[in-house]
XYZ file of C-alpha atoms in Angstrom:
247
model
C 0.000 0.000 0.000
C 2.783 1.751 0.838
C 4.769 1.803 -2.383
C 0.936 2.583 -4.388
C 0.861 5.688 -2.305
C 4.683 6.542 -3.280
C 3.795 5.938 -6.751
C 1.020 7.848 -7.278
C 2.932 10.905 -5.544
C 5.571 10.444 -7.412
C 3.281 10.665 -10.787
C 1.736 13.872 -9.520
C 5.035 15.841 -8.852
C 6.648 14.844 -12.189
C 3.185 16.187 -13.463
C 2.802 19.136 -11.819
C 6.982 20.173 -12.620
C 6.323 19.470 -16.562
C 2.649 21.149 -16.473
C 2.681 23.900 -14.015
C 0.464 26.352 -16.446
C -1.807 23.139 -17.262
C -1.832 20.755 -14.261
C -3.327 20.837 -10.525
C -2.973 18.561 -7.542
C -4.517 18.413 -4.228
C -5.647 16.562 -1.464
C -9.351 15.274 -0.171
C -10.353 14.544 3.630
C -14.056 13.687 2.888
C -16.484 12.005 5.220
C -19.032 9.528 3.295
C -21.705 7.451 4.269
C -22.317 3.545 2.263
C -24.889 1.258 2.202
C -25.320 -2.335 0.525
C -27.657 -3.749 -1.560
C -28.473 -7.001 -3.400
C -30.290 -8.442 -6.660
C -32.052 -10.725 -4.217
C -35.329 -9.539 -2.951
C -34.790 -11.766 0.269
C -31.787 -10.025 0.911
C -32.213 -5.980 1.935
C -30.416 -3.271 3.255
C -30.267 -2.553 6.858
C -27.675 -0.365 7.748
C -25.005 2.110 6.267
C -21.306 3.094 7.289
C -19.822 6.299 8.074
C -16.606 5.933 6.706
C -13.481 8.074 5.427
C -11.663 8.646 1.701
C -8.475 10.334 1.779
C -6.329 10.934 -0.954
C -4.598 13.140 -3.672
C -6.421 14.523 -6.985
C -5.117 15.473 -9.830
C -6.506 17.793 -12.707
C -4.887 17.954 -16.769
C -6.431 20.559 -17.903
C -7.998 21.034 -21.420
C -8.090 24.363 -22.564
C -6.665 27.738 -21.870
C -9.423 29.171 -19.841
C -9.431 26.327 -17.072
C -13.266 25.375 -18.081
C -12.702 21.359 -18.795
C -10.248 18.427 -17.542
C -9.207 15.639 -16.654
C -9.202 14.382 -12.962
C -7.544 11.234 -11.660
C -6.182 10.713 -8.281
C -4.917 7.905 -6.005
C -6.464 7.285 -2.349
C -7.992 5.307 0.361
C -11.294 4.244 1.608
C -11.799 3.237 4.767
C -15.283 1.672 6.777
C -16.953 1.283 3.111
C -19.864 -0.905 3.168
C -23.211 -1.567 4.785
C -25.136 -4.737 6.513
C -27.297 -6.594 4.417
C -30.049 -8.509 6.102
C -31.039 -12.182 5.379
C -34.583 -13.255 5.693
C -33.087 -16.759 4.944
C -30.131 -18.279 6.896
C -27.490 -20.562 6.360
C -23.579 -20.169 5.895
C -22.841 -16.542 4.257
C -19.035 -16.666 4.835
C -17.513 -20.518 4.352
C -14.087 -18.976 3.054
C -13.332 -17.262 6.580
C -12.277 -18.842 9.978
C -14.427 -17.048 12.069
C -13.578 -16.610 15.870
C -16.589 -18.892 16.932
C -15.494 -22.403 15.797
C -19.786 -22.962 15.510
C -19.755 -20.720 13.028
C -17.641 -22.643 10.746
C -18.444 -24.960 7.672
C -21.968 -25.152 8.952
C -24.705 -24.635 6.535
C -27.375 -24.174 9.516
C -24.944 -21.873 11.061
C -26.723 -18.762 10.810
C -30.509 -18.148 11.718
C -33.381 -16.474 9.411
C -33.160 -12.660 9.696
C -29.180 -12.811 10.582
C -27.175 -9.552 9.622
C -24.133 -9.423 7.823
C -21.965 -6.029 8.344
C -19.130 -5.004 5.878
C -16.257 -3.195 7.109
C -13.963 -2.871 3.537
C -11.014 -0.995 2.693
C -10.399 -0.249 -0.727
C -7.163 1.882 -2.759
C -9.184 3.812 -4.943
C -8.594 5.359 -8.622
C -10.734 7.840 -9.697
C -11.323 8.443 -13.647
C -13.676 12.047 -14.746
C -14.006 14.588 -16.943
C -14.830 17.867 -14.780
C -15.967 21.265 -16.365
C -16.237 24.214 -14.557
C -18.046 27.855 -14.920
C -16.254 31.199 -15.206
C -14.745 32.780 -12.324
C -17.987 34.808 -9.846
C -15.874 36.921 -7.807
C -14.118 34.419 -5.943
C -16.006 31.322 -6.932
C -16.018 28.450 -9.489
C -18.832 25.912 -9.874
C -17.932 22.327 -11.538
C -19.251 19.204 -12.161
C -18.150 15.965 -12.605
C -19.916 13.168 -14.894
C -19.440 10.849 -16.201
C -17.406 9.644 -12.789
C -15.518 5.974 -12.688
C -13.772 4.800 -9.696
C -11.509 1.634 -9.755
C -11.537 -0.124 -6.009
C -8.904 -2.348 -4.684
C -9.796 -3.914 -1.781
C -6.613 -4.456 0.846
C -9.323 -5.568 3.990
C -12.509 -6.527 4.891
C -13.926 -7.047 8.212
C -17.618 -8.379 9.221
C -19.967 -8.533 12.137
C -22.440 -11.195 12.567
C -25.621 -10.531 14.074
C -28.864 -12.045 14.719
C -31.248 -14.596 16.673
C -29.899 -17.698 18.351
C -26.570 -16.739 20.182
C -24.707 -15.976 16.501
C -23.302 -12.303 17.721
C -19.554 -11.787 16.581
C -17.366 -8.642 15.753
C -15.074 -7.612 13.859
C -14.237 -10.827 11.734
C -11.303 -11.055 8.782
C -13.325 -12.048 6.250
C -11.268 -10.955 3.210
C -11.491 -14.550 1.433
C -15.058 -14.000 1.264
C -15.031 -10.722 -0.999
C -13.949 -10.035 -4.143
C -11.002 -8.172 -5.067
C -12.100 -5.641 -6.854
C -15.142 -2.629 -7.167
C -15.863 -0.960 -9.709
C -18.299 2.506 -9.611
C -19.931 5.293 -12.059
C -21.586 8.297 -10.515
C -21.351 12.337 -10.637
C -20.739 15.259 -8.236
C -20.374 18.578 -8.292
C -19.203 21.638 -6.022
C -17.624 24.641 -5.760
C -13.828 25.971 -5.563
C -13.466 29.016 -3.667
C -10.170 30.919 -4.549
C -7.543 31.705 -2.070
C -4.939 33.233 -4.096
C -3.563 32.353 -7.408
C -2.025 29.150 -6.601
C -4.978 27.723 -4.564
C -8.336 27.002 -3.850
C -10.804 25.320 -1.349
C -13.175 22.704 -2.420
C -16.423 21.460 -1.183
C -19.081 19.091 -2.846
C -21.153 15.773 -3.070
C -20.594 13.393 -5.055
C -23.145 9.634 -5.834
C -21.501 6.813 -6.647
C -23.060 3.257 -7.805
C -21.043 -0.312 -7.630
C -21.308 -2.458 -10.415
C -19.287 -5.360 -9.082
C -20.019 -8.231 -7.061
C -18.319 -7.599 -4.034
C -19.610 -10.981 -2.441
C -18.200 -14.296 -3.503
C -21.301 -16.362 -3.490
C -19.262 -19.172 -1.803
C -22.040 -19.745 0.931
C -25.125 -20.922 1.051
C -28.723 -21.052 1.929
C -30.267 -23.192 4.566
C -33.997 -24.341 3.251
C -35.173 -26.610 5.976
C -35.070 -30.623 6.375
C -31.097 -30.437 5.294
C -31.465 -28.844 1.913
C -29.494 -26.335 0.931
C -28.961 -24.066 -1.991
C -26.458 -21.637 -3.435
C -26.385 -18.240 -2.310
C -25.315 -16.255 -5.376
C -26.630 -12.397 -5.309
C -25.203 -9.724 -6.343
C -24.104 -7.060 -3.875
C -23.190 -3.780 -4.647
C -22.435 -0.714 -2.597
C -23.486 2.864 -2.638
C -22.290 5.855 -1.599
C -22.546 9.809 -1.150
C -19.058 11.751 -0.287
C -19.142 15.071 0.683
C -15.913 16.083 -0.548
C -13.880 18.715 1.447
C -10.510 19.402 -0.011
C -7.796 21.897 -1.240
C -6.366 21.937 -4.782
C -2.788 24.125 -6.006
């Protein structure tokens, strides 16, 4: 993680030496909130994360006046997720060794109703083409669409709970979600102007998974010993309020 970080510094300085008139980086400390949902109308939503993205931004500009670029960046998102809620139990996480041997390779493990809660951790790299209005005294309004973000994920924690003495915290379950995530969305904002060199940044920004983020290794507990697959497809959401500083 370490070295991704170094990289992605080091990209933005040789930038920002070759393109001074042309190129701006920055950095984002933005709160977000996340939530989970799933293709399967027997699984819902029933909870969302505060988490955290931190990072640097970068912006190639298009044109002389500053109106349209290109933004990229490199950064991390931490407590991204939500708990999804299972009207049907069984075995949800079969890849992990969870801290409550019971818990384990048992496809009656978890009762009807249980709650699953994602803690994930992702290195993110954001793709957009941002345009922005004229200069109003000291303010500039932009927008960003269309808005990709590539997710790595580097952990994922989960807390079980539900009926029937099943309560647990804090589990590694990283075997049990995929590797990557994969969003679209839009924001917008506003960059208020300091001096020449820099400028504060506020905004909100949507963004919409795409990926299966669960493995669909476990499965579903039917009654009299019969069991089926537990494939869905869950995706996460989110909305960032984005408080930075670009230069």
């Amino acid at each position: 993680m370490k070295k991704i970080a170094a990289i992605g510094a080091f990209l933005f300085l040789l930038l920002n030496a070759n393109y001074a008139q042309e190129f701006r980086f920055g950095f984002q400390v933005s709160p977000n909130f996340t939530w989970m949902s799933s293709d399967d109308n027997r699984i819902n939503g029933n909870g969302t994360n505060l988490g955290l993205k931190l990072g640097m931004l970068g912006e190639k500009y298009l044109d002389d006046d500053g109106r349209y670029a290109i933004v990229s960046g490199i950064g991390f998102a931490f407590n991204q997720g939500g708990t999804l809620q299972h009207d049907i139990g069984g075995n949800f996480w079969p890849n992990s060794e969870l801290s409550r041997p019971e818990l384990n390779n048992n496809d009656n493990a978890l009762p009807d109703g249980v709650n699953l809660k994602y803690g994930l951790q992702f290195v993110e790299i954001p793709f957009a083409l941002k345009m922005r209005t004229q200069e109003f005294g000291y303010i500039r309004y932009f927008v960003e669409i269309p808005r990709f973000v590539l997710g790595i994920n580097t952990q994922a924690q989960g807390d079980i709970s539900g009926e029937g003495n099943v309560d647990t915290e804090d589990e590694n379950i990283n075997d049990d979600v995929n590797f990557f995530n994969f969003s679209w969305g839009i924001g917008g904002g506003l960059e208020y102007t300091i001096n020449d060199n820099t400028a504060l940044v506020g905004g909100i920004f949507f963004q919409q998974g795409f990926l299966d983020l669960t493995d669909d290794a476990g499965r579903k507990a039917l009654g009299a010993g019969e069991t089926v697959a537990e494939d869905s497809r869950g995706t996460i959401s989110n909305i960032t309020i984005r408080i930075g500083v670009m230069f």
